[in-house]
Coordinates of C-alpha atoms and ligand atoms in Angstrom, one line a residue:
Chain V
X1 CA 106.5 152.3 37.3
X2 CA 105.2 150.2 39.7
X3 CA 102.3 151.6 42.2
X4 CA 104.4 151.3 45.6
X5 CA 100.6 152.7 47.6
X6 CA 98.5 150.2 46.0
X7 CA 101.4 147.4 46.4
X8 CA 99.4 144.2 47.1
X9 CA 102.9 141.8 47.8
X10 CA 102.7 138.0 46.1
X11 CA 103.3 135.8 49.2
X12 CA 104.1 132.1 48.3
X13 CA 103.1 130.0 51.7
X14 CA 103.8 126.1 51.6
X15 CA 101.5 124.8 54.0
X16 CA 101.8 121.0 55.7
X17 CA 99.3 118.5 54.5
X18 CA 98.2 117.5 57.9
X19 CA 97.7 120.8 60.1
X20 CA 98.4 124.3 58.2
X21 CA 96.9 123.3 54.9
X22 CA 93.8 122.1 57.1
X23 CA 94.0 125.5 59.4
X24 CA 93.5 127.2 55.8
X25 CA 90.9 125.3 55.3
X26 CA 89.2 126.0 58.5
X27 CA 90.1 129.7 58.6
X28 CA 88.1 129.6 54.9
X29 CA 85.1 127.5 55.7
X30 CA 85.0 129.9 59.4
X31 CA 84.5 132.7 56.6
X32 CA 88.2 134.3 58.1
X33 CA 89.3 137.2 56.0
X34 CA 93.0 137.1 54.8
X35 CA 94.5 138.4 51.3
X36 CA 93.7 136.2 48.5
X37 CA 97.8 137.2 47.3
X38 CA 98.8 134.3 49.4
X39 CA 99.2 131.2 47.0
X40 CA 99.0 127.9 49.3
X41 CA 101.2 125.3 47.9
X42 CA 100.3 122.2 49.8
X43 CA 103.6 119.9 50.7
X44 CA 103.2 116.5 53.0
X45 CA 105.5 117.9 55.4
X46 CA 107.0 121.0 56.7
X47 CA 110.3 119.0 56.0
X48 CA 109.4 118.4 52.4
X49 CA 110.8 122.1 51.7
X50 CA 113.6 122.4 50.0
X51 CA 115.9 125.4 50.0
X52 CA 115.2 125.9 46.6
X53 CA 111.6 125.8 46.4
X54 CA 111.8 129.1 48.8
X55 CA 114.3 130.8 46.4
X56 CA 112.4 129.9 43.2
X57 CA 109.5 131.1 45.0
X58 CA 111.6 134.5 45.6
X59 CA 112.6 134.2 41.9
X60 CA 108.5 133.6 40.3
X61 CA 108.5 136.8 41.6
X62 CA 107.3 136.2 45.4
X63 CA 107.4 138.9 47.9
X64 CA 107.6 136.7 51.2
X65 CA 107.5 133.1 51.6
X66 CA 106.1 131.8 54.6
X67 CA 106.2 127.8 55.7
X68 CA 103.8 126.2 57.8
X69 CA 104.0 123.2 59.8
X70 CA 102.8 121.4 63.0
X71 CA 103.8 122.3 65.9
X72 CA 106.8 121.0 67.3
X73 CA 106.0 117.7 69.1
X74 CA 103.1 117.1 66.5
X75 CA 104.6 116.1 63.1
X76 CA 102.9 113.5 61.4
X77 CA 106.1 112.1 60.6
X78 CA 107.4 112.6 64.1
X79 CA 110.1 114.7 63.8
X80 CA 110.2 116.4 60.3
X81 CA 109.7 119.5 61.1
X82 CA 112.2 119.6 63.8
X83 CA 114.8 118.9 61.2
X84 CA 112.5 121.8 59.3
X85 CA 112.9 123.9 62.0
X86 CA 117.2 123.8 61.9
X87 CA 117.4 124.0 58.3
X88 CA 115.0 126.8 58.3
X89 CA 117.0 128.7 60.7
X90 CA 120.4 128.2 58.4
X91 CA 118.7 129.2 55.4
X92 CA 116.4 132.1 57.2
X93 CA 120.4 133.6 58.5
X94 CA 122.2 133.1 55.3
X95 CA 119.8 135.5 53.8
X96 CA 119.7 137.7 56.5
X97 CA 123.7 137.9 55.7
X98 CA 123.5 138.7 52.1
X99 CA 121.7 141.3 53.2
X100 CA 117.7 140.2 51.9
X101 CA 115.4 141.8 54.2
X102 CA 114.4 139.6 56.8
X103 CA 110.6 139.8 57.3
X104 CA 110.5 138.2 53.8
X105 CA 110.8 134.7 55.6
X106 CA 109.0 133.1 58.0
X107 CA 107.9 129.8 59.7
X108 CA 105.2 129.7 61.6
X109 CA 103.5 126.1 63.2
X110 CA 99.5 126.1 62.5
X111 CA 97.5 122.8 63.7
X112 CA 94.5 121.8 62.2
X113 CA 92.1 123.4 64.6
X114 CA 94.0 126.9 64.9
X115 CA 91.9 128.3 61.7
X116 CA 92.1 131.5 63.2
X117 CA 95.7 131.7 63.9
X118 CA 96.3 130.9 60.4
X119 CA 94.0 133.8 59.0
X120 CA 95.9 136.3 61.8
X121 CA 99.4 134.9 60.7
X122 CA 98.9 135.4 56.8
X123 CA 97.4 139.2 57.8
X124 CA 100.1 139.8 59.5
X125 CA 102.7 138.3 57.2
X126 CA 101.4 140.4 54.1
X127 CA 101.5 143.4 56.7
X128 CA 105.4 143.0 56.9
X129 CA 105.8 142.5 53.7
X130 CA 103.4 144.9 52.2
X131 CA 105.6 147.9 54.5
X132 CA 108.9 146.2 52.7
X133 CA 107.5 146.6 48.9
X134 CA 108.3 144.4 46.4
X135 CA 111.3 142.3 46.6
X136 CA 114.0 143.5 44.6
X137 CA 117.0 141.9 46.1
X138 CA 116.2 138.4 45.0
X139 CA 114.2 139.1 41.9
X140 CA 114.5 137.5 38.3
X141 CA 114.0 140.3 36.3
X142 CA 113.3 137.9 33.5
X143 CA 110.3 136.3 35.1
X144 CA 108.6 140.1 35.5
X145 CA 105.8 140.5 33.3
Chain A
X1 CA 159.5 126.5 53.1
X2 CA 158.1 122.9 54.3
X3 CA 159.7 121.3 57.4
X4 CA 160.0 118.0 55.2
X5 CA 160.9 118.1 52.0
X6 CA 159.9 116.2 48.7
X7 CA 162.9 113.9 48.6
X8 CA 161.6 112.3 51.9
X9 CA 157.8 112.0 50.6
X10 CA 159.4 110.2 47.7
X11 CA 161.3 108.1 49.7
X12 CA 158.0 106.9 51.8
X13 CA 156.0 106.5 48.5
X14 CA 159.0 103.9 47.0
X15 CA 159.3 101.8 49.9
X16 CA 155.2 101.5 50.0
X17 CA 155.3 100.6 46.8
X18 CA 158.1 98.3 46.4
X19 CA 157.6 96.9 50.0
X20 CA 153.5 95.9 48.2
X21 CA 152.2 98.1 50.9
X22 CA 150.1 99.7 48.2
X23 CA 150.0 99.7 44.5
X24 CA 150.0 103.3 43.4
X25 CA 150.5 106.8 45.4
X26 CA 148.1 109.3 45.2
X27 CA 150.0 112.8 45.6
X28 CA 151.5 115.9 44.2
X29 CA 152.8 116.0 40.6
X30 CA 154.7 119.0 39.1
X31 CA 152.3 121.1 37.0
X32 CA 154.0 123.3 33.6
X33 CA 155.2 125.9 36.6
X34 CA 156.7 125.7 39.4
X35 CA 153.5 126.7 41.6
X36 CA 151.1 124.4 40.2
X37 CA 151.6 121.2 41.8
X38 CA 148.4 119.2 40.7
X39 CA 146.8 115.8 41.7
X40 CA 148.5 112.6 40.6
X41 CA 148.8 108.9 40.4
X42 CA 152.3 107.5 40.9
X43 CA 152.4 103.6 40.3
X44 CA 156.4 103.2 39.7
X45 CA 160.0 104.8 41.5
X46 CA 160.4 106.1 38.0
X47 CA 157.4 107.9 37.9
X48 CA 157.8 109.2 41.6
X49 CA 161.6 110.8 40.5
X50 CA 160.4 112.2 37.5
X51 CA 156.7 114.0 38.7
X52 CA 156.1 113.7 42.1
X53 CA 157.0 117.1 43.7
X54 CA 156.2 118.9 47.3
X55 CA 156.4 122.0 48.8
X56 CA 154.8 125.2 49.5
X57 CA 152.4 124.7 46.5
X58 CA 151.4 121.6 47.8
X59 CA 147.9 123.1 48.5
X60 CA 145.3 120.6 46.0
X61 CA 143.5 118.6 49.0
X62 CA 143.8 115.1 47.7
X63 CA 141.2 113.3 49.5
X64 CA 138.4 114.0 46.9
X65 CA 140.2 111.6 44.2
X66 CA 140.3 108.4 46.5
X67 CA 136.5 108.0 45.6
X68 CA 137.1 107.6 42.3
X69 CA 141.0 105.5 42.4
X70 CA 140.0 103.1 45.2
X71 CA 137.1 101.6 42.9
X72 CA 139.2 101.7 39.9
X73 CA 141.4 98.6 40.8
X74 CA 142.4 96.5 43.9
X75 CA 145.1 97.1 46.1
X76 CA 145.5 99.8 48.1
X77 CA 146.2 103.5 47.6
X78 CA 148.6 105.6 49.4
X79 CA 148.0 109.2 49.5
X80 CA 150.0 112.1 51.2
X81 CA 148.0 114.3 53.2
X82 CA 148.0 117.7 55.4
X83 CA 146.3 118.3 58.4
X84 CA 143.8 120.0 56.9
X85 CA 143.0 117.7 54.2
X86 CA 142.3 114.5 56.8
X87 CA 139.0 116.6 58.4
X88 CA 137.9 115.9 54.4
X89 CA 138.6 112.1 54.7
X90 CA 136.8 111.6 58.0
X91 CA 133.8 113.3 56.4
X92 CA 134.0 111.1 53.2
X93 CA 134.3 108.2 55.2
X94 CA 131.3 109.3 57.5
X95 CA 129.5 109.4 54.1
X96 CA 130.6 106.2 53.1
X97 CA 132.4 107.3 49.7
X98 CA 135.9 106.2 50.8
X99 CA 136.6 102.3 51.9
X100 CA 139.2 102.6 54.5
X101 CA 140.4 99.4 54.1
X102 CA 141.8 100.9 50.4
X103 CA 143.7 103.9 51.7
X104 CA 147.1 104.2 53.7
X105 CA 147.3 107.6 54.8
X106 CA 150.4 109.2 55.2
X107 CA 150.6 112.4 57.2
X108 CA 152.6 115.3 56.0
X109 CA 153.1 118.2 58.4
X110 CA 152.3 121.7 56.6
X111 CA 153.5 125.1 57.6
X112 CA 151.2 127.0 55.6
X113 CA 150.5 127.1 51.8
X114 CA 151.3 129.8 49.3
X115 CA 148.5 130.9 47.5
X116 CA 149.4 131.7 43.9
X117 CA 147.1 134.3 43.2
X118 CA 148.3 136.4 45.7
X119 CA 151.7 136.0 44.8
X120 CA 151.3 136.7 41.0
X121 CA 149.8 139.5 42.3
X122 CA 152.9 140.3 44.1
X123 CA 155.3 139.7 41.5
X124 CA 154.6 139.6 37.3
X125 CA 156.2 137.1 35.6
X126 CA 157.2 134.1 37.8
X127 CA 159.5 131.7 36.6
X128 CA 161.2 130.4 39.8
X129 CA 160.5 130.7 43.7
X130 CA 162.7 130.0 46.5
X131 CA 161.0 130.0 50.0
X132 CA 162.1 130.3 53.4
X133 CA 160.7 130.5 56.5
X134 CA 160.2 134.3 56.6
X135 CA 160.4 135.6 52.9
X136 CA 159.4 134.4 49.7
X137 CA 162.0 135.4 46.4
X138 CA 160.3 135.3 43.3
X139 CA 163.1 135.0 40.0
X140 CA 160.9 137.0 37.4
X141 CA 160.9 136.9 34.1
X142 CA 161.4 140.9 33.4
X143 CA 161.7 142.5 37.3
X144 CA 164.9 140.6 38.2
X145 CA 164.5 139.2 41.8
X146 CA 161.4 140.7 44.1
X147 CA 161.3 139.4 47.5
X148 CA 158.2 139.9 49.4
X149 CA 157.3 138.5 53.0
X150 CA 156.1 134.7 53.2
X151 CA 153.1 135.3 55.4
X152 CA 151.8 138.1 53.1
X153 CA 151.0 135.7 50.8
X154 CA 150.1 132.6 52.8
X155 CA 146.8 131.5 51.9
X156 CA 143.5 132.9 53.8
X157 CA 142.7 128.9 55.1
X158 CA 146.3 129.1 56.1
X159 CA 146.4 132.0 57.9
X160 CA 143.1 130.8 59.7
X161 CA 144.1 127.6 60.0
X162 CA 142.0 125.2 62.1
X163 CA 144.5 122.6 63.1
X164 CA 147.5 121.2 62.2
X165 CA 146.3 118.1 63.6
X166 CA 146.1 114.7 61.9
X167 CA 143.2 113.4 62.5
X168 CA 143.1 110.5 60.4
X169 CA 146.5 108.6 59.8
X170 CA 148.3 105.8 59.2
X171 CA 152.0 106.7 59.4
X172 CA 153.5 110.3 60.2
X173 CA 156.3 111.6 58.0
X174 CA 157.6 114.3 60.3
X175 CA 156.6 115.8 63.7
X176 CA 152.9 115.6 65.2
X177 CA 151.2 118.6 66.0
X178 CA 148.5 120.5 67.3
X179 CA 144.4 121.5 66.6
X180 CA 145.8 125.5 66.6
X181 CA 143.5 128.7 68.0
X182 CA 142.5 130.6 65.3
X183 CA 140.3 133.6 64.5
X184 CA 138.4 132.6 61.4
X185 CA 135.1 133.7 62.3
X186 CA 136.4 137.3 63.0
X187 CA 135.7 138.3 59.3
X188 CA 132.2 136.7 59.3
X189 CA 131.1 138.3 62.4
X190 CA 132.3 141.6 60.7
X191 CA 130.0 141.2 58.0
X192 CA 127.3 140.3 60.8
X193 CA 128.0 143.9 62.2
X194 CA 127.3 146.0 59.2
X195 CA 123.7 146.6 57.6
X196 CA 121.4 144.4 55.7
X197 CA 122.0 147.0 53.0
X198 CA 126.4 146.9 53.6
X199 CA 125.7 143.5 53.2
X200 CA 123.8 143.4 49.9
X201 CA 126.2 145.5 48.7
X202 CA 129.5 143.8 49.9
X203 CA 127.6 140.3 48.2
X204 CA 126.3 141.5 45.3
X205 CA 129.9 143.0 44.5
X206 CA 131.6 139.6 44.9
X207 CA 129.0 137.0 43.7
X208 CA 128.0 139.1 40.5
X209 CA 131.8 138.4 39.7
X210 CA 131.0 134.3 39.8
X211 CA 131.8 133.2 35.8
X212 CA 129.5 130.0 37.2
X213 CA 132.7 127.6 35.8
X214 CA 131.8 125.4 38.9
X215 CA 135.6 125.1 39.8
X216 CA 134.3 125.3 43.3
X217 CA 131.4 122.7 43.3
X218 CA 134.2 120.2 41.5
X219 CA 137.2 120.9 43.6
X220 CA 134.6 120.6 47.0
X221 CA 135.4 117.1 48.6
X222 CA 131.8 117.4 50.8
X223 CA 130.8 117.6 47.1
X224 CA 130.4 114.1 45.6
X225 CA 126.6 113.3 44.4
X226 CA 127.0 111.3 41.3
X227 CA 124.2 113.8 39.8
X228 CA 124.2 117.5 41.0
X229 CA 121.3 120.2 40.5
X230 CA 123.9 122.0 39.3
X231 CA 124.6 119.6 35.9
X232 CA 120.3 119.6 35.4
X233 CA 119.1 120.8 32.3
X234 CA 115.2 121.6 33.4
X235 CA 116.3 122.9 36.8
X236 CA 117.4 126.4 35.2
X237 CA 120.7 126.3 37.0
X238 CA 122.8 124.0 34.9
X239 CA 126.0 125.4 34.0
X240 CA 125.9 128.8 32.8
X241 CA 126.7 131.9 33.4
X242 CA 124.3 134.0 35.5
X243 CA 122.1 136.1 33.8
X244 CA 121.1 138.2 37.1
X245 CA 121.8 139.0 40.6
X246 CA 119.1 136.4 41.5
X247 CA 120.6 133.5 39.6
X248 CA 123.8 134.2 41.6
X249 CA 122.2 134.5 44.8
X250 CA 120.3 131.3 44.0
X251 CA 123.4 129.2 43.0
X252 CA 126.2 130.3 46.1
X253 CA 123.3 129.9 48.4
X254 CA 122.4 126.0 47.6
X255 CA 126.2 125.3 47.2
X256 CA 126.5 126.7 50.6
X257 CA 123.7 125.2 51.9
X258 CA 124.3 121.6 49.9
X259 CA 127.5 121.4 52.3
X260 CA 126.2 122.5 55.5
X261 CA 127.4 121.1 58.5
X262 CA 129.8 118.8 56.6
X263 CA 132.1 121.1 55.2
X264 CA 135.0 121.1 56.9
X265 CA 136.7 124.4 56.1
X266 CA 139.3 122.9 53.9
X267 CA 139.0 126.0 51.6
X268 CA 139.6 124.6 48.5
X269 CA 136.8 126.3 47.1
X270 CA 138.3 129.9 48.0
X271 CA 141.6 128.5 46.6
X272 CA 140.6 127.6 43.5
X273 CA 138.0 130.4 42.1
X274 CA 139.1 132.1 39.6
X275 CA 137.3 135.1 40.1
X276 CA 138.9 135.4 44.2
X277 CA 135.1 135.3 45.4
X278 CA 135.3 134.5 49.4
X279 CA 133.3 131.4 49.2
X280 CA 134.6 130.8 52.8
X281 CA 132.4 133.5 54.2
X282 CA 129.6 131.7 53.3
X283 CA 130.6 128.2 54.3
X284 CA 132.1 130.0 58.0
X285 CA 128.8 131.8 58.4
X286 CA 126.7 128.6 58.5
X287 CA 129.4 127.2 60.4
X288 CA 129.6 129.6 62.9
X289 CA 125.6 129.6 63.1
X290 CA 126.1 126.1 63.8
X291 CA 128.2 126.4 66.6
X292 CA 126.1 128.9 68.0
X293 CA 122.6 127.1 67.8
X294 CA 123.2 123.8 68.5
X295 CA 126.6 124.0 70.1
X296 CA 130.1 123.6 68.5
X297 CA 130.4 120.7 65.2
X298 CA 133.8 120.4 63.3
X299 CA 132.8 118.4 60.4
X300 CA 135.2 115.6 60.0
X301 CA 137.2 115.7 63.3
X302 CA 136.0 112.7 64.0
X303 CA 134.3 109.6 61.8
X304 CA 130.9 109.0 62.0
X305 CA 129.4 112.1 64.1
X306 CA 125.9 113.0 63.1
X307 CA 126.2 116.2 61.3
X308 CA 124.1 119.0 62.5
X309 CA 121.2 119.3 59.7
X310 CA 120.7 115.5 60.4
X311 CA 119.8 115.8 64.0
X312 CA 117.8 117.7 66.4
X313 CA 116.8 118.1 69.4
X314 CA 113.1 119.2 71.3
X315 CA 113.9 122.8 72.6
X316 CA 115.9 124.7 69.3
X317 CA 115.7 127.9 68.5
X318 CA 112.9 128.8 66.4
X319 CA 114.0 130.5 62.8
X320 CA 112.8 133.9 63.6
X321 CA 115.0 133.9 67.0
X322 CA 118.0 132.5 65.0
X323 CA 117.7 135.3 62.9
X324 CA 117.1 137.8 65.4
X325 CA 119.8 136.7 68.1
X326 CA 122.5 138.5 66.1
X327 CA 121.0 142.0 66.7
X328 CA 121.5 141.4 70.4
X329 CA 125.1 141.9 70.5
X330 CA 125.4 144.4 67.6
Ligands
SF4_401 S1 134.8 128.9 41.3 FE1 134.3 131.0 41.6 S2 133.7 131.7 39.5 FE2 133.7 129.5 39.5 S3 131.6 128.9 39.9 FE3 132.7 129.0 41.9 S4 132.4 131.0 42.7 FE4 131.8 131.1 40.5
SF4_402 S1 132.7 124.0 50.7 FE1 134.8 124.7 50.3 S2 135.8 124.7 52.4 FE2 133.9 123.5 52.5 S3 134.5 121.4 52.2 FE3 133.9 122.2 50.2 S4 135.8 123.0 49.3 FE4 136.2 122.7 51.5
FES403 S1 103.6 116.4 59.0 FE1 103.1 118.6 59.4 S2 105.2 119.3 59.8 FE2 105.6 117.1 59.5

């Protein structure tokens, strides 16, 4: 049985090369407290997510996956995370209609100098997703230890 | 019951052909019964008489199999399309998989397609079918004649259909017509309306269904990379059957999402899953989303508009609102 009070959810957060990943880094050397559950998975570009890494994510057994870019106006690419930011919103709804609970998903845009925005949106994130339990409706049950 | 009838297309197809027009017909060729008219290649008047059939089965969307018979030879191709099935050309041709200069297009009017699974539901044991414009009578093999009423067993695209428009043609055979209102959304946005938890349950009871025989993904004409994800041995989705509600999830969602914002709502993929999984609910929901966020797109209805997921401008919607905004009206 798992322990639903002492649930600590697995959040899977890929985090742009040029701004989030840094705003980790500064949110760590600024000795910011968030959950060490949150595995950083560094991509070059908020647009370098795929669809699927988010569901294989899901499927590793993630509770919430989060994606962190630059802000809007700031990619280092110019404009990949604008194209991010619309296929983000199709996927984000397409779960929402199959009926996968919403506050598993999020995008968020951290620069490189907002180390403590970063720390505040990962606690808040594993908040959410700590009050939804474990993910269930888009589980492998083969990849459960 | 189609407005015009076989012996016309035939006509068209022999006078292309002998006039050197083209030199082979892509269309409709009579299957072992009566309502399963499949795909095929006509290259003399002999063949036409003998296989080339049309009618209220015509429903395969032809477009997908010029990729692969304009590069096989020279000379052109003539192929017999509905309204429906022209959106599906304009997209190829956006995506550069057709040459234009290969295909003559002839435009066939349509009054809506029977969909076969519905009717063998309707009647066991069909071994003819005579249509007219209100009823259908099915000759079966052990019930004697049982007539039952055409549009109960129109296809769903049918019923919802977008337009009866041409919108790519070379030559008409029959009247022209219009881009028709429909309501094709309605069922989406009644899904939209229930809870997350009505909606896991409605989805997990049709995808766990899916036999993963990728009927859908091959019949699909937005679907043509020469490799798919699908057909990848080390990506864990390669064809098989699912093994879990996840692996189902996984694989409708990225076929969904693969064809976003240039599938067209031909619903070929509805049409020809064996397992009668909606598939169009997922391809309308993105499609409606579309047309919501980032203001109306009809994939195809014209050639060489920027689809949706390839463009973008400054002041979208952020994800979180997009997901949000339905709440608003429920
Ligand atoms: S056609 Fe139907 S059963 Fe076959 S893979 Fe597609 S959804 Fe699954
Ligand atoms: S996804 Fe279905 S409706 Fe859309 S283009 Fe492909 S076959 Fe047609
Ligand atoms: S480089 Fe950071 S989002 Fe594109």
């Amino acid at each position: 049985m798992q322990d639903v009070t002492n649930f600590k959810p697995l959040i899977v957060a890929f985090c742009c090369n040029w701004c989030s990943y840094a705003g980790a880094d500064l949110a760590g050397s600024n000795r910011l407290a968030y959950p060490a559950d949150v595995k950083i998975i560094r991509v070059p570009c908020s647009c370098r997510v795929n669809p699927m890494f988010i569901l294989r994510a899901f499927q590793r057994g993630a509770d919430g996956v989060i994606i962190c870019g630059c802000h809007p106006g700031d990619c280092h690419y110019t404009s990949g995370n604008y194209y991010a930011r619309r296929r983000m919103s199709l996927l984000f709804s397409m779960l929402d209609y199959l009926g996968i609970e919403r506050d598993r998903t999020r995008v968020e845009w951290v620069s490189a100098a907002e180390g403590a925005k970063f720390a505040a949106t990962m606690n808040d994130f594993v908040e959410k997703v700590t009050a939804l339990g474990p993910n269930k409706r888009l589980e492998d049950l083969r990849c459960k230890k | 019951m189609q407005e015009v009838m076989r012996d016309k297309l035939v006509a068209k197809a022999k006078e292309l052909l002998t006039g050197g027009v083209v030199t082979r017909v892509l269309g409709w060729k009579r299957g072992e019964f009566c309502y399963d008219l499949t795909p095929g290649i006509f290259k003399s008047a002999d063949e036409l008489d003998k296989e080339f059939d049309f009618g209220d089965f015509a429903a395969p969307n032809l477009s997908k199999y010029l990729i692969d018979e304009t590069r096989k030879e020279d000379g052109k191709v003539a192929v017999f399309m509905k309204p429906c099935d022209t959106y599906s050309f304009n997209q190829l041709l956006t995506e550069h998989r057709i040459d234009r200069e290969k295909v003559y297009v002839i435009g066939v009017p349509c009054e809506g397609m029977i969909d076969n699974k519905k009717l063998s539901a309707a009647a066991d044991g069909i071994k003819n079918v005579a249509v007219d414009y209100e009823n259908v009578v099915v000759e079966t093999l052990w019930d004697g004649n049982v007539t039952v009423p055409r549009e109960s067993v129109l296809a769903e695209r049918c019923l919802n259909c977008k337009s009866k428009k041409h919108v790519a043609l070379d030559e008409l055979v029959g009247y022209e017509d219009e881009i028709t209102e429909c309501n094709r959304f309605d069922e989406v946005a009644r899904l939209e309306a229930m809870t997350p938890e009505e909606r896991f349950e409605f989805w997990q009871g049709e995808l766990s269904r899916c036999i993963r025989c990728n009927a859908c993904r091959d019949v699909c004409p937005a679907c043509t990379c020469e490799k798919c994800v699908f057909d990848n041995p080390s990506s864990g989705v390669e064809s098989k059957a699912p093994s879990d509600s996840f692996e189902e999830k996984m694989f409708h969602i990225i076929r969904a999402f693969h064809v976003t914002g240039r599938c067209t709502d031909c619903g070929e993929c509805s049409r020809v899953c064996p397992q009668n999984i909606p598939l169009h609910l997922l391809n309308r929901k993105f499609i409606k989303d579309i047309n919501e966020l980032w203001g109306e797109y009809q994939a195809g209805a014209e050639v060489g508009s920027r689809a949706p997921l390839v463009n973008y401008t400054f002041d979208d919607m952020e994800p979180s609102e997009a997901v949000e905004r339905g709440d608003k009206n429920a």
